[in-house]
Short mmCIF file of C-alpha atoms in Angstrom, two decimals:
data_model
loop_
_atom_site.label_atom_id
_atom_site.label_comp_id
_atom_site.label_asym_id
_atom_site.label_seq_id
_atom_site.Cartn_x
_atom_site.Cartn_y
_atom_site.Cartn_z
CA MET A 16 0.20 0.00 0.13
CA LYS A 17 1.41 3.49 -1.04
CA ARG A 18 2.23 5.57 1.83
CA SER A 19 0.75 8.36 2.58
CA ARG A 20 3.17 12.15 3.18
CA PHE A 21 0.55 13.25 6.28
CA SER A 22 1.43 11.59 9.07
CA GLU A 23 -2.41 10.41 11.14
CA GLU A 24 -1.37 13.58 13.28
CA GLN A 25 -1.21 15.92 10.21
CA ILE A 26 -4.59 14.55 9.04
CA ILE A 27 -6.35 15.61 12.25
CA GLY A 28 -4.50 18.77 12.75
CA ILE A 29 -5.95 19.85 9.41
CA LEU A 30 -9.91 17.91 9.73
CA LYS A 31 -9.48 20.31 12.81
CA GLU A 32 -9.03 23.67 10.47
CA HIS A 33 -12.10 23.04 8.43
CA GLN A 34 -13.93 22.46 12.15
CA ALA A 35 -13.46 25.95 12.71
CA GLY A 36 -14.37 27.57 9.83
CA LEU A 37 -11.72 27.42 6.42
CA SER A 38 -13.66 25.43 3.56
CA ALA A 39 -12.12 22.86 1.85
CA ALA A 40 -10.77 24.16 -1.13
CA GLU A 41 -9.19 26.62 0.68
CA LEU A 42 -7.67 24.30 3.32
CA CYS A 43 -6.87 21.90 -0.17
CA ARG A 44 -4.71 24.91 -1.49
CA LYS A 45 -2.86 26.06 1.42
CA HIS A 46 -1.85 21.87 2.08
CA GLY A 47 -1.57 21.05 -1.72
CA VAL A 48 -3.94 18.01 -1.74
CA SER A 49 -7.13 17.62 -4.04
CA GLU A 50 -10.96 17.79 -2.72
CA PRO A 51 -11.11 14.12 -3.08
CA THR A 52 -8.84 12.90 -0.84
CA PHE A 53 -9.58 15.70 1.96
CA TYR A 54 -13.08 13.78 2.01
CA LYS A 55 -11.58 11.08 2.16
CA TRP A 56 -10.34 12.41 5.10
CA ARG A 57 -12.65 13.13 6.38
CA SER A 58 -15.51 9.83 6.29
CA LYS A 59 -12.16 8.05 7.54
CA TYR A 60 -11.06 11.06 10.10
CA GLY A 61 -13.67 13.10 11.18
CA GLY A 62 -14.09 13.38 14.67
CA MET A 63 -11.00 11.56 15.92
CA GLU A 64 -8.38 12.23 18.36
CA VAL A 65 -5.17 12.15 17.27
CA SER A 66 -5.29 8.67 19.51
CA ASP A 67 -8.10 6.74 18.69
CA ALA A 68 -5.91 7.52 14.30
CA LYS A 69 -3.34 5.86 15.92
CA ARG A 70 -5.03 3.06 17.65
CA LEU A 71 -7.52 2.53 13.74
CA LYS A 72 -3.84 2.71 11.65
CA ALA A 73 -2.65 -0.27 14.73
CA LEU A 74 -5.70 -2.60 13.57
CA GLU A 75 -5.87 -1.48 10.78
CA GLU A 76 -2.24 -3.09 9.92
CA GLU A 77 -2.96 -5.83 12.32
CA ASN A 78 -6.38 -6.79 9.61
CA ALA A 79 -4.01 -6.46 6.64
CA LYS A 80 -0.97 -8.58 8.86
CA LEU A 81 -3.75 -11.06 9.59
CA LYS A 82 -5.28 -11.77 6.13
CA LYS A 83 -1.93 -12.75 4.56
CA LEU A 84 -1.04 -14.81 7.20
CA LEU A 85 -5.07 -16.76 6.51
CA ALA A 86 -4.20 -16.57 2.53
CA GLU A 87 -0.83 -18.08 2.98
CA SER A 88 -2.00 -20.62 5.46
CA MET A 89 -5.26 -21.59 2.54
CA LEU A 90 -2.46 -21.40 -0.56
CA ASP A 91 -0.23 -23.88 1.68
CA VAL A 92 -3.46 -26.58 2.36
CA SER A 93 -3.91 -26.77 -1.25
CA THR A 94 -0.06 -26.69 -2.08
CA LEU A 95 -0.17 -29.81 1.07
CA ARG A 96 -3.11 -31.79 -1.10
CA GLU A 97 -1.88 -31.02 -4.60
CA MET A 98 1.69 -32.77 -3.38
CA LEU A 99 1.33 -35.21 -1.14
CA GLY A 100 0.20 -38.35 -3.07
CA LYS A 101 2.50 -40.42 -0.01
CA LYS A 102 3.34 -39.17 3.39
CA LEU A 103 7.28 -37.43 2.64
CA LEU A 104 9.61 -40.36 5.05
CA ARG A 105 12.16 -39.66 3.17
CA PRO A 106 15.31 -36.98 2.83
CA GLY A 107 14.80 -37.77 -0.87
CA SER A 108 10.62 -37.01 -1.12
CA ARG A 109 11.15 -33.78 0.90
CA ARG A 110 13.58 -32.82 -1.52
CA SER A 111 11.85 -33.06 -4.60
CA ALA A 112 8.60 -31.98 -2.86
CA VAL A 113 10.54 -29.02 -2.08
CA ASN A 114 11.73 -28.56 -5.64
CA TRP A 115 8.32 -28.39 -6.84
CA ALA A 116 7.00 -26.16 -4.42
CA ILE A 117 9.52 -24.02 -5.28
CA THR A 118 9.50 -23.96 -8.92
CA GLU A 119 5.73 -24.94 -9.34
CA LYS A 120 3.38 -22.54 -6.60
CA GLY A 121 6.92 -19.59 -6.81
CA TYR A 122 7.64 -20.50 -2.88
CA SER A 123 10.60 -19.53 -1.20
CA GLN A 124 13.23 -22.38 0.36
CA ARG A 125 13.07 -21.47 3.28
CA ARG A 126 9.28 -20.85 3.12
CA ALA A 127 8.99 -24.26 1.42
CA CYS A 128 10.98 -26.22 4.11
CA ALA A 129 9.71 -24.93 6.20
CA LEU A 130 6.04 -26.49 4.69
CA VAL A 131 7.82 -29.80 3.79
CA GLY A 132 8.98 -30.22 7.20
CA ILE A 133 12.31 -30.67 6.61
CA ASP A 134 15.74 -28.01 7.42
CA PRO A 135 16.89 -25.84 4.87
CA ARG A 136 21.11 -26.80 5.17
CA VAL A 137 19.72 -30.78 4.46
CA TYR A 138 17.71 -29.51 1.38
CA ARG A 139 20.79 -28.58 0.20
CA TYR A 140 23.86 -31.05 1.77
CA ARG A 141 24.47 -32.82 -1.83
CA SER A 142 26.40 -36.32 -1.37
CA THR A 143 29.95 -36.94 -2.14
CA ARG A 144 29.53 -40.59 -1.77
CA GLY A 145 29.88 -42.85 -5.51
CA ASP A 146 27.30 -44.20 -6.98
CA ASP A 147 28.70 -47.61 -6.85
CA GLY A 148 27.41 -48.45 -9.73
CA ALA A 149 28.75 -52.20 -10.44
CA LEU A 150 27.94 -53.25 -7.34
CA ARG A 151 24.48 -52.29 -8.15
CA ARG A 152 24.39 -54.55 -10.50
CA ARG A 153 26.01 -57.61 -9.48
CA LEU A 154 22.65 -56.79 -6.12
CA ARG A 155 20.53 -56.74 -8.97
CA GLU A 156 21.81 -59.81 -10.90
CA LEU A 157 21.95 -62.09 -7.54
CA SER A 158 18.33 -60.49 -6.47
CA SER A 159 16.46 -61.93 -10.07
CA GLU A 160 18.92 -65.80 -9.76
CA ARG A 161 17.54 -65.53 -5.94
CA ARG A 162 14.57 -64.02 -5.43
CA ARG A 163 13.35 -65.48 -2.90
CA PHE A 164 16.30 -64.14 -0.57
CA GLY A 165 16.70 -61.40 1.14
CA TYR A 166 19.42 -58.62 2.11
CA ARG A 167 21.50 -60.91 4.59
CA ARG A 168 21.58 -64.39 2.91
CA LEU A 169 22.89 -61.95 -0.61
CA HIS A 170 25.16 -60.18 2.05
CA ILE A 171 26.96 -63.96 1.82
CA LEU A 172 26.70 -64.70 -1.80
CA LEU A 173 28.65 -61.21 -2.35
CA ARG A 174 31.61 -61.38 0.18
CA ARG A 175 31.95 -65.50 -1.14
CA GLU A 176 32.92 -63.41 -4.46
CA GLY A 177 34.92 -60.53 -2.59
CA TRP A 178 32.49 -57.78 -2.52
CA GLU A 179 34.14 -56.21 1.12
CA VAL A 180 30.85 -53.87 1.49
CA ASN A 181 29.34 -53.41 5.11
CA TRP A 182 25.73 -54.91 5.60
CA LYS A 183 24.59 -51.21 6.24
CA LYS A 184 25.69 -50.37 3.65
CA LEU A 185 24.65 -52.98 1.82
CA TYR A 186 20.53 -52.57 3.13
CA ARG A 187 20.39 -49.70 1.99
CA ILE A 188 21.41 -50.36 -1.70
CA TYR A 189 19.11 -52.80 -1.35
CA ARG A 190 16.21 -50.92 -0.21
CA GLU A 191 17.05 -47.89 -2.78
CA GLU A 192 17.30 -50.46 -5.27
CA ARG A 193 13.52 -51.69 -3.71
CA LEU A 194 14.80 -55.78 -3.88
CA THR A 195 12.80 -56.22 -0.64
CA VAL A 196 10.81 -59.44 -0.56
CA ARG A 197 7.04 -59.33 0.44
CA ARG A 198 6.29 -61.93 2.91
CA ARG A 199 3.73 -65.00 1.30
CA GLY A 200 0.56 -64.27 3.47
CA GLY A 201 1.42 -65.42 6.75
CA ARG A 202 0.07 -67.96 9.57
CA LYS A 203 -1.39 -68.26 13.09
CA ARG A 204 1.78 -68.44 15.32
CA ALA A 205 0.95 -70.25 19.15
CA LEU A 206 1.00 -67.90 22.35
CA GLY A 207 2.71 -68.93 25.40
CA THR A 208 5.93 -70.09 26.89
CA ARG A 209 8.47 -72.01 24.14
CA ALA A 210 10.93 -74.97 24.88
CA PRO A 211 13.81 -74.66 23.77
CA MET A 212 15.11 -78.16 21.04
CA ALA A 213 17.37 -79.36 21.61
CA ILE A 214 20.45 -80.07 19.11
CA PRO A 215 22.54 -82.67 18.42
CA GLN A 216 25.54 -82.65 18.55
CA GLY A 217 26.73 -84.60 16.32
CA PRO A 218 25.75 -85.89 12.30
CA ASN A 219 23.72 -89.24 12.33
CA GLN A 220 22.42 -88.17 15.65
CA ARG A 221 18.72 -87.50 14.17
CA TRP A 222 16.89 -87.34 11.03
CA SER A 223 13.48 -85.43 10.89
CA LEU A 224 10.84 -86.99 8.22
CA ASP A 225 7.71 -84.92 6.93
CA PHE A 226 6.05 -85.01 3.50
CA MET A 227 4.79 -81.99 1.08
CA SER A 228 1.72 -82.29 -1.19
CA ASP A 229 1.66 -79.76 -4.75
CA ALA A 230 0.25 -80.91 -7.37
CA LEU A 231 0.92 -80.54 -11.52
CA SER A 232 0.54 -77.86 -14.18
CA CYS A 233 -3.17 -80.85 -15.26
CA GLY A 234 -4.15 -80.32 -11.39
CA ARG A 235 -2.53 -83.97 -10.78
CA ARG A 236 -1.19 -84.34 -7.14
CA PHE A 237 2.27 -85.29 -6.18
CA ARG A 238 3.87 -85.66 -2.33
CA VAL A 239 7.21 -85.32 -1.64
CA LEU A 240 8.88 -86.96 1.42
CA CYS A 241 11.45 -84.29 2.94
CA VAL A 242 14.47 -86.07 5.03
CA ILE A 243 16.38 -83.76 7.13
CA ASP A 244 19.72 -84.18 8.85
CA ASP A 245 18.95 -82.27 12.10
CA PHE A 246 22.61 -81.49 12.94
CA SER A 247 23.84 -80.04 9.44
CA ARG A 248 20.34 -79.51 8.49
CA GLU A 249 21.47 -81.27 5.11
CA CYS A 250 18.49 -82.10 2.93
CA LEU A 251 19.48 -86.07 2.17
CA ALA A 252 16.41 -87.00 0.32
CA THR A 253 13.46 -85.38 -1.28
CA VAL A 254 11.45 -87.83 -2.46
CA VAL A 255 9.31 -87.47 -5.20
CA ASP A 256 6.26 -89.45 -6.81
CA THR A 257 2.87 -89.26 -6.87
CA SER A 258 1.85 -92.07 -3.49
CA ILE A 259 4.40 -93.18 -1.04
CA SER A 260 3.83 -96.27 0.70
CA GLY A 261 5.76 -96.61 4.54
CA VAL A 262 7.15 -99.96 2.49
CA ARG A 263 8.62 -96.98 0.70
CA VAL A 264 9.47 -94.99 3.18
CA ALA A 265 11.93 -97.87 4.81
CA ARG A 266 13.33 -98.61 1.03
CA GLU A 267 14.52 -94.82 1.18
CA LEU A 268 15.70 -95.11 4.22
CA ASP A 269 18.07 -97.62 3.53
CA ARG A 270 19.31 -95.73 0.64
CA ILE A 271 20.33 -93.04 2.48
CA ALA A 272 21.79 -95.41 5.07
CA GLU A 273 23.59 -97.47 2.57
CA ILE A 274 25.98 -93.68 1.97
CA ARG A 275 25.56 -91.60 5.44
CA GLY A 276 24.82 -95.06 8.24
CA TYR A 277 21.86 -95.39 10.02
CA PRO A 278 20.91 -92.73 12.16
CA CYS A 279 20.72 -93.15 16.06
CA MET A 280 16.90 -91.33 15.81
CA VAL A 281 14.60 -90.81 13.68
CA VAL A 282 11.61 -87.58 14.58
CA SER A 283 7.83 -87.47 12.65
CA ASP A 284 5.25 -86.40 12.82
CA ASN A 285 1.95 -89.45 12.84
CA GLY A 286 1.09 -89.87 9.11
CA THR A 287 -0.41 -93.03 8.83
CA GLU A 288 2.70 -93.54 6.33
CA LEU A 289 4.99 -93.48 9.35
CA THR A 290 2.83 -95.24 11.82
CA SER A 291 2.82 -98.35 9.38
CA ASN A 292 4.20 -102.29 9.82
CA ALA A 293 6.20 -100.85 7.14
CA ILE A 294 7.73 -98.64 8.93
CA LEU A 295 7.83 -100.42 12.89
CA LYS A 296 9.77 -103.23 11.52
CA TRP A 297 12.22 -101.25 10.13
CA GLN A 298 12.91 -99.19 13.23
CA GLU A 299 12.84 -102.94 15.22
CA GLU A 300 15.12 -104.47 12.90
CA ARG A 301 17.62 -101.25 12.25
CA ARG A 302 17.48 -100.70 15.99
CA VAL A 303 16.82 -97.53 15.35
CA GLU A 304 15.18 -95.36 17.90
CA TRP A 305 11.33 -93.42 16.44
CA HIS A 306 9.98 -90.44 18.02
CA TYR A 307 7.02 -89.52 16.75
CA ILE A 308 5.71 -85.26 17.68
CA ALA A 309 2.69 -85.29 20.04
CA PRO A 310 -0.30 -84.62 17.64
CA GLY A 311 -1.55 -80.85 16.53
CA LYS A 312 2.16 -79.60 17.66
CA PRO A 313 4.32 -79.35 14.27
CA MET A 314 6.72 -77.05 15.90
CA GLN A 315 7.94 -80.11 17.72
CA ASN A 316 9.91 -81.14 14.24
CA GLY A 317 10.81 -78.09 13.66
CA PHE A 318 13.87 -78.33 11.23
CA VAL A 319 12.10 -80.91 8.63
CA GLU A 320 9.05 -77.42 9.16
CA SER A 321 11.83 -74.75 8.18
CA PHE A 322 13.05 -76.26 5.97
CA ASN A 323 9.71 -77.27 4.27
CA GLY A 324 9.21 -73.05 4.83
CA ARG A 325 12.21 -72.43 2.13
CA LEU A 326 11.18 -75.22 -0.23
CA TRP A 327 7.72 -73.80 -0.46
CA ASP A 328 8.68 -70.04 -0.90
CA GLU A 329 11.94 -70.71 -3.39
CA CYS A 330 10.93 -74.28 -5.60
CA LEU A 331 7.71 -75.38 -5.52
CA ASN A 332 5.98 -71.81 -5.29
CA GLU A 333 8.45 -70.71 -7.94
CA HIS A 334 7.77 -73.43 -10.39
CA LEU A 335 5.07 -74.51 -12.89
CA PHE A 336 5.22 -78.18 -12.92
CA VAL A 337 4.72 -79.51 -16.34
CA GLY A 338 5.41 -83.00 -14.97
CA LEU A 339 6.46 -85.64 -13.14
CA ARG A 340 9.68 -85.65 -14.28
CA HIS A 341 10.06 -81.73 -14.40
CA ALA A 342 8.88 -81.75 -11.05
CA ARG A 343 12.18 -84.57 -9.58
CA GLN A 344 14.65 -82.49 -11.53
CA LEU A 345 13.66 -79.13 -10.38
CA ILE A 346 13.53 -80.42 -6.54
CA ALA A 347 16.33 -82.60 -7.21
CA ALA A 348 18.49 -79.36 -8.49
CA TRP A 349 17.08 -76.98 -6.06
CA ARG A 350 18.82 -79.95 -3.47
CA ASP A 351 21.27 -79.55 -4.32
CA ASP A 352 21.49 -76.27 -4.30
CA TYR A 353 20.24 -75.92 -1.18
CA ASN A 354 23.24 -78.80 0.70
CA HIS A 355 26.34 -76.76 -1.51
CA HIS A 356 26.15 -72.89 -2.16
CA ARG A 357 22.69 -71.22 -0.54
CA PRO A 358 23.84 -70.20 3.00
CA HIS A 359 22.11 -70.77 5.83
CA THR A 360 21.95 -68.48 9.17
CA SER A 361 21.76 -70.63 11.40
CA LEU A 362 25.37 -72.34 10.18
CA ASP A 363 26.89 -68.58 10.43
CA GLY A 364 26.27 -68.44 6.92
CA LEU A 365 27.82 -71.72 6.09
CA THR A 366 26.08 -74.54 3.79
CA PRO A 367 24.78 -77.24 5.27
CA ARG A 368 27.94 -79.46 3.28
CA GLU A 369 30.39 -76.97 3.88
CA TYR A 370 29.49 -77.06 8.10
CA PHE A 371 28.63 -80.81 7.97
CA ASN A 372 32.77 -81.15 6.40
CA ARG A 373 34.01 -78.37 9.34
CA SER A 374 32.35 -80.60 12.40
CA GLU A 375 34.89 -84.58 10.44
CA LYS A 376 37.05 -81.88 11.13
CA ASP A 377 36.83 -81.13 14.13
CA GLN A 378 36.19 -84.64 15.58
CA ASN A 379 39.26 -85.81 13.20
CA ARG A 380 41.20 -83.42 15.16
CA ASN A 381 39.96 -83.42 18.51
CA ARG A 382 40.42 -87.93 18.21
CA LEU A 383 44.56 -86.77 16.96
CA ASN A 384 44.76 -84.86 20.30
CA PHE A 385 43.25 -87.98 22.54
#
């Protein structure tokens, strides 16, 4: 607003001269103002004292400030509505929002930063770290090959290849590349306290058995018998067929024992194949202790249940099986990869075969010491 040449005191003085008897024309000629300006003064300040005029001016200034604040707040609200597609949780998204407000809405940098909720120094900061292009490319390649691996297992695989990278940096790049593995469904979790499962101290002390079921592309169902060594977590067999009887289970266990020897104990659920006369006869003749878990308590057989989850997630859910032979080939290939290449987090990042070989070396070293 253009500032007047006359202060409130001067205007009040001119109006008092008019009240004393001077005409409007004489006052206008005397003070060098136009008649419309004089009559505007009279309509605004007529009958007021100097203190009243100052108070009126203060109210007008305060009213102008309030109007300006209201207009700015309304503009901020409309800008936020256009800006916020999602919540601005990261500095990168906040910087983009500030750039948009400056270029599209004409905001100043300070006001745009205050609107978005970011410090101007953070907005002006430019990172000096490298882009790590080679590492990002290799991480994308590994994640495309191992689609169900998270950043921890990918970190182990990269270290095997010679990449010296901190896991926190890898996790940052992993998130920036949007490689996060989505969880499939949910599962009910048991309530209450749990007793930790005893871990065998050597190979062939305890095996775990369990069945899985899936379907071919034609809809025909097939079963998978999984046998796990609880010490090394090594998968000893994945038998795939449309029907697996107790006699077949005993025959497969004998085939495994020809290579590794018989276990001290076998743990399984109470399925009809595993409680059949063929299995009872087998354990009696081989003198192998057989432990059946409590009904409805699959976590009592947690090692093979964990393996089943990995097999579901990384193999069965990733492939569409054309026929039984195709299913056997893919599951056998995945089993070989699981035993010899896939890092196991509960084994300090070693594969089951590496852990088994290391335990054999430790046992031989202990024998030599004795």
